Coordinates of N, CA, C and O in Angstrom, one line a residue:
X11 N -8.5 8.8 15.2 CA -6.9 8.5 15.2 C -6.9 7.1 14.7 O -7.6 6.6 14.6
X12 N -6.1 7.1 13.4 CA -5.8 5.4 12.9 C -4.4 5.3 12.7 O -3.6 6.0 13.0
X13 N -5.0 4.1 13.3 CA -3.0 2.9 13.2 C -3.1 2.2 12.1 O -4.0 1.4 11.8
X14 N -1.9 2.2 11.4 CA -1.7 1.2 10.2 C -0.5 0.4 10.6 O 0.7 1.1 10.9
X15 N -0.6 -1.0 10.6 CA 0.6 -1.9 10.6 C 1.0 -2.8 9.2 O -0.2 -3.7 8.9
X16 N 1.9 -2.8 8.5 CA 2.3 -3.3 7.4 C 3.0 -4.5 7.6 O 3.7 -4.7 8.7
X17 N 2.8 -5.8 6.7 CA 3.5 -6.6 7.3 C 3.4 -8.0 5.8 O 3.0 -7.2 4.9
X18 N 4.6 -8.4 6.0 CA 4.7 -9.7 4.6 C 5.5 -9.2 3.8 O 5.8 -10.1 2.5
X19 N 6.4 -8.1 4.1 CA 7.8 -7.8 3.0 C 8.8 -9.0 3.0 O 8.7 -10.1 4.2
X20 N 9.9 -8.7 2.4 CA 10.6 -10.0 2.6 C 11.7 -9.5 1.3 O 11.9 -8.6 0.6
X21 N 12.8 -10.9 1.2 CA 13.7 -10.9 0.2 C 13.1 -11.9 -1.2 O 12.8 -13.0 -0.7
X22 N 13.1 -11.3 -2.0 CA 12.3 -12.4 -3.0 C 13.5 -12.1 -4.5 O 14.0 -10.9 -4.7
X23 N 13.8 -13.4 -5.3 CA 14.5 -13.0 -6.6 C 13.7 -12.4 -7.7 O 12.2 -12.6 -7.4
X24 N 14.4 -11.7 -8.6 CA 13.2 -11.3 -9.4 C 12.4 -12.7 -10.4 O 12.6 -13.3 -10.5
X25 N 11.5 -12.0 -10.6 CA 10.2 -12.5 -11.1 C 9.4 -13.3 -10.2 O 8.1 -13.9 -10.3
X26 N 9.4 -13.2 -8.6 CA 8.9 -13.9 -7.5 C 7.8 -13.0 -7.1 O 7.5 -11.5 -8.0
X27 N 7.5 -13.5 -6.2 CA 6.0 -12.8 -5.8 C 5.6 -12.7 -4.0 O 6.5 -13.2 -3.3
X28 N 5.0 -11.7 -3.9 CA 4.7 -11.5 -2.3 C 3.5 -10.5 -2.3 O 2.9 -10.3 -3.1
X29 N 2.9 -11.1 -1.0 CA 1.3 -10.5 -0.6 C 1.7 -9.7 0.7 O 2.0 -10.1 1.6
X30 N 1.7 -8.0 0.5 CA 1.8 -7.3 1.5 C 0.1 -7.0 2.2 O -1.1 -7.3 1.4
X31 N 0.2 -7.0 3.5 CA -1.2 -6.7 4.2 C -0.9 -5.5 5.3 O 0.2 -5.3 5.5
X32 N -2.0 -4.9 5.5 CA -2.1 -3.5 5.9 C -3.4 -3.8 6.9 O -4.1 -4.0 6.4
X33 N -2.9 -3.8 8.3 CA -4.0 -3.9 9.2 C -4.1 -2.5 9.9 O -3.3 -1.6 10.3
X34 N -5.3 -1.7 9.5 CA -6.1 -0.5 10.0 C -6.8 -0.6 11.5 O -7.5 -1.7 11.6
X35 N -6.1 -0.2 12.1 CA -7.4 0.2 13.4 C -7.9 1.7 13.9 O -6.8 2.3 13.4
X36 N -8.4 1.8 14.9 CA -9.0 3.2 15.1 C -10.4 3.2 14.8 O -11.3 2.4 14.5
X37 N -10.4 4.5 14.5 CA -11.4 5.4 13.8 C -11.3 5.4 12.3 O -11.3 6.0 11.4
X38 N -11.6 3.7 11.6 CA -11.4 3.6 10.4 C -13.1 3.5 9.6 O -13.7 2.6 10.2
X39 N -13.1 4.3 8.6 CA -14.8 4.2 7.8 C -14.0 3.9 6.2 O -13.1 4.1 5.7
X40 N -14.9 3.0 5.7 CA -14.6 2.5 4.7 C -15.1 3.5 3.5 O -14.5 3.6 2.2
X41 N -15.7 4.7 3.8 CA -15.9 5.8 3.1 C -14.4 6.3 2.8 O -14.4 7.2 1.6
X42 N -13.3 6.3 3.4 CA -12.1 7.0 2.9 C -11.5 5.8 2.0 O -11.6 4.6 2.9
X43 N -10.5 6.2 1.6 CA -9.4 5.6 0.5 C -8.4 4.9 1.1 O -7.8 6.0 2.4
X44 N -7.9 3.9 0.8 CA -6.8 3.7 1.6 C -5.7 3.2 0.3 O -6.5 2.9 -1.1
X45 N -4.1 3.0 0.3 CA -3.9 2.8 -0.7 C -2.4 2.4 0.0 O -1.6 2.5 0.9
X46 N -1.4 2.1 -1.6 CA 0.0 1.9 -0.9 C 1.2 2.9 -1.9 O 0.9 3.1 -2.9
X47 N 2.1 3.0 -1.1 CA 3.1 4.3 -1.2 C 4.4 3.2 -1.2 O 4.6 2.4 -0.6
X48 N 5.6 3.5 -2.2 CA 7.0 3.0 -1.9 C 7.9 4.2 -1.9 O 7.8 4.8 -2.9
X49 N 9.0 3.8 -1.3 CA 10.2 5.1 -1.1 C 11.4 3.9 -1.2 O 11.8 3.3 -0.3
X50 N 12.4 4.2 -2.3 CA 13.5 3.6 -2.2 C 14.6 4.5 -2.0 O 14.4 5.4 -1.8
X51 N 15.6 3.3 -1.8 CA 17.0 4.4 -0.9 C 17.3 5.8 -2.1 O 17.4 5.2 -2.7
X52 N 17.4 6.9 -1.3 CA 18.1 8.1 -2.1 C 16.5 8.7 -3.2 O 17.0 9.5 -3.9
X53 N 15.6 8.0 -3.4 CA 14.9 8.6 -3.8 C 13.1 9.1 -3.1 O 13.1 8.6 -1.9
X54 N 12.5 9.8 -3.7 CA 11.1 10.4 -2.8 C 10.2 9.4 -2.8 O 10.2 8.2 -3.9
X55 N 9.4 9.5 -2.2 CA 8.0 8.3 -1.7 C 7.6 8.3 -3.0 O 6.7 9.7 -3.7
X56 N 6.7 7.6 -3.7 CA 5.7 7.6 -4.9 C 4.5 6.4 -4.9 O 4.7 5.4 -3.6
X57 N 3.4 7.1 -5.6 CA 2.2 6.3 -5.5 C 2.2 5.1 -6.0 O 3.2 4.9 -7.3
X58 N 2.1 3.8 -5.6 CA 1.7 2.4 -6.1 C 0.1 2.1 -6.7 O 0.0 1.9 -7.6
X59 N -0.7 2.0 -5.4 CA -1.8 1.9 -6.3 C -2.8 2.2 -4.7 O -2.3 2.7 -3.8
X60 N -4.2 2.5 -5.2 CA -5.2 3.2 -4.1 C -6.5 2.5 -4.4 O -6.6 2.0 -5.5
X61 N -7.2 2.0 -3.2 CA -8.5 1.4 -3.6 C -9.3 2.5 -3.1 O -9.3 3.0 -1.7
X62 N -10.1 3.1 -3.6 CA -11.2 4.2 -3.2 C -12.3 3.8 -2.7 O -12.8 2.9 -2.5
X63 N -13.0 4.9 -1.9 CA -14.4 4.6 -1.3 C -15.5 4.2 -2.1 O -16.5 3.3 -1.7
X64 N -15.3 4.3 -3.5 CA -16.4 4.1 -4.3 C -16.2 2.7 -5.1 O -17.0 2.3 -5.5
X65 N -14.8 1.9 -4.7 CA -14.6 0.9 -4.9 C -13.5 0.6 -6.4 O -13.5 -0.8 -6.8
X66 N -13.2 1.7 -6.8 CA -12.7 1.4 -7.9 C -11.0 1.5 -7.4 O -10.9 1.9 -6.1
X67 N -10.3 0.9 -8.4 CA -8.7 0.9 -8.1 C -8.1 1.4 -9.2 O -8.3 1.6 -10.1
X68 N -7.0 2.1 -8.9 CA -5.9 3.0 -9.7 C -4.3 2.3 -9.3 O -4.2 2.2 -7.8
X69 N -3.6 2.4 -10.2 CA -2.1 1.8 -10.1 C -1.4 2.6 -10.8 O -1.9 3.7 -11.8
X70 N 0.3 2.7 -10.5 CA 1.1 3.6 -11.1 C 1.3 2.6 -12.3 O 1.3 1.4 -12.1
X71 N 1.9 3.4 -13.4 CA 2.0 2.5 -14.5 C 3.2 1.2 -14.7 O 2.9 0.4 -15.3
X72 N 3.9 1.9 -13.4 CA 5.1 1.0 -13.4 C 4.7 -0.5 -13.0 O 5.7 -1.6 -13.0
X73 N 3.6 -0.5 -12.4 CA 2.9 -1.7 -11.5 C 1.7 -2.4 -12.3 O 1.5 -3.4 -12.0
X74 N 1.4 -1.8 -13.2 CA 0.3 -2.3 -13.9 C 0.5 -3.7 -14.5 O 1.4 -3.8 -15.3
X75 N -1.0 -4.3 -14.5 CA -0.9 -5.7 -14.8 C 0.3 -6.8 -14.3 O 0.4 -8.1 -14.0
X76 N 0.7 -6.1 -13.0 CA 1.9 -7.2 -11.5 C 1.6 -6.8 -10.6 O 1.4 -8.0 -10.0
X77 N 0.8 -5.5 -9.9 CA 0.4 -5.8 -8.7 C -1.4 -5.7 -8.9 O -1.7 -4.8 -9.8
X78 N -2.0 -6.1 -7.7 CA -3.4 -6.0 -7.8 C -3.6 -5.6 -5.9 O -3.1 -6.3 -5.0
X79 N -4.4 -4.7 -6.0 CA -4.8 -4.1 -4.7 C -6.3 -4.8 -4.4 O -6.9 -4.8 -5.0
X80 N -6.1 -5.0 -2.8 CA -7.7 -5.4 -2.7 C -8.0 -4.7 -1.4 O -6.8 -4.7 -0.4
X81 N -9.2 -4.8 -0.9 CA -9.4 -4.5 0.7 C -11.0 -5.3 0.8 O -11.5 -5.6 0.5
X82 N -10.1 -5.4 2.3 CA -11.6 -6.1 3.3 C -12.2 -5.1 4.5 O -11.4 -4.9 5.1
X83 N -13.3 -4.7 3.6 CA -13.9 -3.5 4.7 C -14.2 -3.8 6.3 O -14.1 -3.1 7.3
X84 N -14.6 -5.0 6.2 CA -15.0 -5.6 7.5 C -13.8 -5.9 8.5 O -14.1 -5.6 9.8
X85 N -12.8 -6.3 7.5 CA -11.3 -6.5 9.0 C -10.6 -5.4 9.1 O -9.6 -5.6 9.2
X86 N -10.9 -4.2 8.0 CA -10.4 -3.2 8.3 C -9.0 -3.5 7.6 O -7.6 -3.0 8.2
X87 N -8.5 -4.4 6.3 CA -6.8 -4.8 6.0 C -7.1 -4.5 4.8 O -8.0 -4.6 3.6
X88 N -6.0 -3.9 4.2 CA -5.4 -3.5 2.5 C -4.7 -4.5 2.2 O -3.5 -4.9 3.2
X89 N -4.6 -5.1 1.4 CA -3.7 -6.0 0.3 C -2.9 -5.7 -0.7 O -3.4 -4.7 -1.7
X90 N -1.6 -5.9 -0.9 CA -1.4 -5.8 -2.5 C -0.4 -6.8 -2.4 O 0.8 -7.2 -2.1
X91 N -1.2 -7.6 -3.6 CA -0.2 -8.6 -4.2 C 0.6 -8.3 -5.5 O 0.5 -7.5 -6.6
X92 N 1.5 -8.9 -5.0 CA 3.0 -8.5 -6.1 C 3.1 -9.5 -6.7 O 3.4 -10.5 -6.3
X93 N 3.2 -9.5 -8.2 CA 3.7 -10.5 -9.0 C 4.9 -10.1 -10.0 O 4.8 -8.7 -10.3
X94 N 5.9 -11.0 -10.4 CA 6.8 -10.7 -11.4 C 7.7 -9.6 -11.2 O 7.7 -8.2 -11.8
X95 N 8.1 -9.5 -9.4 CA 8.7 -8.7 -8.7 C 10.3 -8.4 -9.9 O 10.5 -9.3 -10.2
X96 N 10.9 -7.0 -10.0 CA 11.9 -7.1 -10.5 C 12.9 -6.4 -9.4 O 12.0 -5.1 -8.6
X97 N 14.5 -5.9 -9.3 CA 15.0 -5.2 -8.8 C 14.3 -3.6 -8.6 O 14.5 -3.4 -7.3
X98 N 13.8 -3.1 -9.3 CA 13.3 -1.5 -9.6 C 12.3 -1.6 -8.3 O 11.8 -0.4 -8.1
X99 N 11.6 -2.9 -8.0 CA 10.6 -2.6 -7.0 C 10.9 -2.7 -5.3 O 10.0 -2.7 -4.7
X100 N 12.6 -2.9 -5.5 CA 12.8 -3.0 -4.3 C 12.6 -1.9 -3.4 O 13.0 -0.6 -4.2
X101 N 11.8 -1.4 -2.4 CA 11.9 -0.2 -1.5 C 11.2 -0.7 -0.6 O 10.8 -1.9 0.2
X102 N 10.9 0.3 0.4 CA 9.8 0.7 1.7 C 8.7 1.1 1.2 O 8.7 2.0 1.1
X103 N 7.6 -0.3 1.6 CA 6.2 0.0 0.8 C 5.5 0.4 2.4 O 5.2 -0.1 3.4
X104 N 4.7 1.8 2.3 CA 4.2 2.5 2.9 C 2.4 1.9 2.9 O 2.3 2.1 1.6
X105 N 1.8 1.8 3.5 CA 0.2 1.6 3.8 C -0.1 3.2 4.2 O 0.1 3.9 4.9
X106 N -1.4 3.6 3.4 CA -1.9 4.9 3.5 C -3.3 4.8 3.7 O -4.0 3.7 3.4
X107 N -4.0 5.8 4.6 CA -5.3 5.8 5.0 C -5.9 7.2 4.8 O -5.3 8.1 5.8
X108 N -6.3 7.6 3.7 CA -6.7 8.8 3.4 C -8.5 9.5 3.8 O -9.0 8.9 3.4
X109 N -8.0 10.4 4.6 CA -9.3 11.2 5.3 C -9.9 11.6 4.5 O -9.2 13.0 4.4
X110 N -11.2 11.9 4.1 CA -11.3 13.0 2.9 C -11.8 14.5 3.8 O -11.7 15.5 3.0
X111 N -12.3 14.3 4.7 CA -12.9 15.7 5.4 C -12.4 15.3 7.2 O -13.0 14.6 7.7
X112 N -11.8 16.6 7.7 CA -10.8 17.2 7.1 C -9.6 16.4 6.3 O -9.3 15.3 6.6
X113 N -9.4 16.5 5.4 CA -8.0 16.2 4.5 C -7.1 15.7 5.1 O -6.3 16.8 6.1
X114 N -6.7 14.3 5.5 CA -5.1 14.0 6.5 C -5.0 12.6 5.8 O -6.1 11.9 5.8
X115 N -3.9 12.5 6.0 CA -3.5 11.2 5.5 C -2.8 10.6 6.7 O -1.7 11.4 7.6
X116 N -3.0 9.6 7.1 CA -2.0 8.4 7.9 C -1.6 7.3 7.4 O -1.8 7.0 6.3
X117 N -0.1 7.4 8.2 CA 0.6 6.4 7.6 C 1.6 5.3 8.0 O 1.4 5.4 9.6
X118 N 1.2 4.0 7.8 CA 2.3 2.8 8.9 C 3.9 3.2 8.8 O 4.3 4.1 7.9
X119 N 4.5 2.4 9.5 CA 6.0 2.3 9.6 C 6.8 1.4 8.4 O 7.9 1.8 7.8
X120 N 5.8 1.0 7.3 CA 6.5 0.6 5.9 C 6.8 -0.8 6.5 O 7.3 -1.7 7.7
X121 N 7.1 -1.4 5.2 CA 7.4 -3.0 5.4 C 8.5 -3.4 3.9 O 8.2 -2.8 2.8
X122 N 9.5 -4.1 4.7 CA 11.0 -3.7 3.3 C 10.4 -5.1 2.4 O 10.3 -5.9 2.8
X123 N 10.9 -4.3 0.7 CA 10.8 -5.4 -0.2 C 11.7 -5.3 -0.9 O 11.8 -4.4 -1.2
X124 N 12.3 -6.5 -0.8 CA 13.9 -6.2 -1.7 C 13.8 -7.4 -2.6 O 13.5 -8.7 -2.2
X125 N 14.1 -7.1 -3.7 CA 14.1 -8.2 -5.1 C 15.4 -8.1 -5.5 O 16.2 -7.0 -6.2
X126 N 16.1 -8.9 -5.3 CA 17.9 -9.5 -5.9 C 18.2 -10.6 -6.2 O 17.4 -11.7 -5.6
X127 N 19.0 -10.6 -7.3 CA 19.2 -12.1 -7.4 C 21.1 -12.5 -6.6 O 20.9 -13.8 -6.6

C-alpha cells in the first residue's frame, strides 16, 4: 500500500507562486511514475503534470512554462513549483502514484490552492 500526503497549498494573488509537496510512504518505488492532478469546483479532475519512471516530465498545455514538477526519489517526495498563478488555477490539487503492474493509482487527500485578488 502507498500513502500520499500533500501540503503547501494556500491563498495567493494572481501572479504569485506556491510550491506543493507530496510525501509518499509505504511500498514506494521509483520505477513507478508520480504526478499532479487538480479539480476545480463543478469540474472534473484534470491532469497537471507527471514525472515518469524514466525521469522525463510531461505537463498540461495550460500550465506549460509556469509549473515545474520534480521528484526526490530518495525521500519519496514529489514537488510542484507553481509560478504566475492565475484565478483559473484555483483547485484542489491531488498527488498521484501510478503503479505500473498491476495497473493501479493511489491518491492523496489533496491540498487547496486558491488564486484570488
